[in-house]
Amino acid sequence: MVQLRDAPTATPEARPIPVLGGGAPLLGHLWEFQRDPVAMLERGRRELGDLYQFSLGPRKFALFSGPDAHDAFFSAPEDQLNAKAVYQFTVPIFGRGVAYDVAPQIMDEQLGFLYPALREAAMQQFARIMFEETSLLADSMGDSGVIDLPETMNRLTVNIASRSLIGQEVRDQVDAGFADAYHDLQKGINTLGFFLPRLPTPAHRSRDRARRRVADLFGRIMSARRRAEHRPDDFMQSLMEAAYSDGRSLSDDEITGILLTVLFAGQHTSAVLATWTGLELLRASSYSDRVRDETRDIYGGSGEMNLEGLKQQVTTEHAVRECERLHPPLIILIRKVLRTMRYGDYTVPAGAMAMVSPAVSHRLPHLFDEPDRFNPDRFAPPAREDKQHPYALIGFGGGKHRCMGKHFAEMQVKAIWTVLLDRFEFSLDTEFPSPNYGSWVTGPVTPCRLRYRRRSQGSVFR
């Protein structure tokens, strides 16, 4: 008797992805995107689902939203979805021969040089630096006053990141020109620079002058270390002693570029995340009280912050993660499609730009209950809403390009607000701010001022 087998299921014929309506001739959806990119992307998700296409001027973009679409996006090989082709606007900032100016395997080697500097012993030191720098800020604030929160968080995280990630010599130069140069480099990351990074605008000329000043500063520090045979335990020294797989040592300019790459990854997004975390804790006063209770329980005996204590601060950590969900510093992540990609029944054509948006996907109601509400307990048992899928939360990216500084950033924000909430009561001097979508890294619209006064109960920390 002949056994019949089921006929193989035919693969559905691929279809072009749906196109978002409402675009204008030549400009596409550019004006709507500039007004409120998140609202536009959310509209597309509601109307067309987890994959659709829109245009910004002549460029075609495909938005992947939802965890399954994220999986396809982050799992695609580099020769299909390519980051280097998108982030060429960073080359004038980081420099030639590093990061997105080199082949992926060289970039992997360069990042690999930094992993030893993120070992447990280094993280212990980073925790101490975070506490000391935040305490110095708190001491300088007096008993009461007003601060511009984004400016204050930017200045504090520059101090922490320069001292932790590069070296004490750079931290010593923050007030002597490094902070100003770094700020000019930050301004080089803008929408116009994304499309035309070499256009000689005033911001780009300032960016290029700042890059030369930073290279000169780092070069002088490295020369002084070599003369004195001084070998501190920091990222700069790790790179000075590193070598590629072919045995070649890194040049000073390569070291400068890699350090700037690390500094941008470890500082700019951290400053924005710290700002949003403070704002959300401010208007959730009952949760702020829980953070203070946790601080007292963990540090009340010793009066000293340390890495082990920061690891135990799950109440504070959940608040930071909830702010990553509600206010991701990077609202979009982009790759260029180098060869046609299949997702479900659809094809994404070569030449298009593939995009994911944490700002959209982090507020999907089938993943997160009451997604617009600040609720850090959604990360605690039994809910653990972020554990439904590996790509439910993508504020720090995913896959091969997941941010290597994620734990450093979270620890830094926890340390900052542990100290500041222990010392002060805060109140917002204006209404709760809207996001500033004019910046590549999305902080609040400024001015964003907080009033503060020293707490009468006394500080847990000595």
XYZ file of C-alpha atoms in Angstrom, residues 29 42 83 99 104 108 121 139 158 179 228 296 299 336 346 381 399 407-408 420 430:
21
model
C 5.832 62.774 5.079
C 2.081 55.731 15.783
C 24.319 50.347 10.371
C 33.468 53.026 14.629
C 32.378 45.617 10.923
C 34.172 44.618 16.702
C 36.600 45.686 39.739
C 27.253 70.079 48.145
C 30.106 64.630 31.603
C 33.211 70.499 28.489
C 56.070 59.182 33.131
C 17.692 53.975 54.006
C 22.778 52.223 53.170
C 20.114 50.617 5.421
C 6.157 41.312 2.639
C 7.003 40.027 39.778
C 21.197 42.191 18.743
C 24.473 48.550 32.824
C 26.803 51.531 33.304
C 19.750 63.733 45.170
C 6.856 74.724 35.091
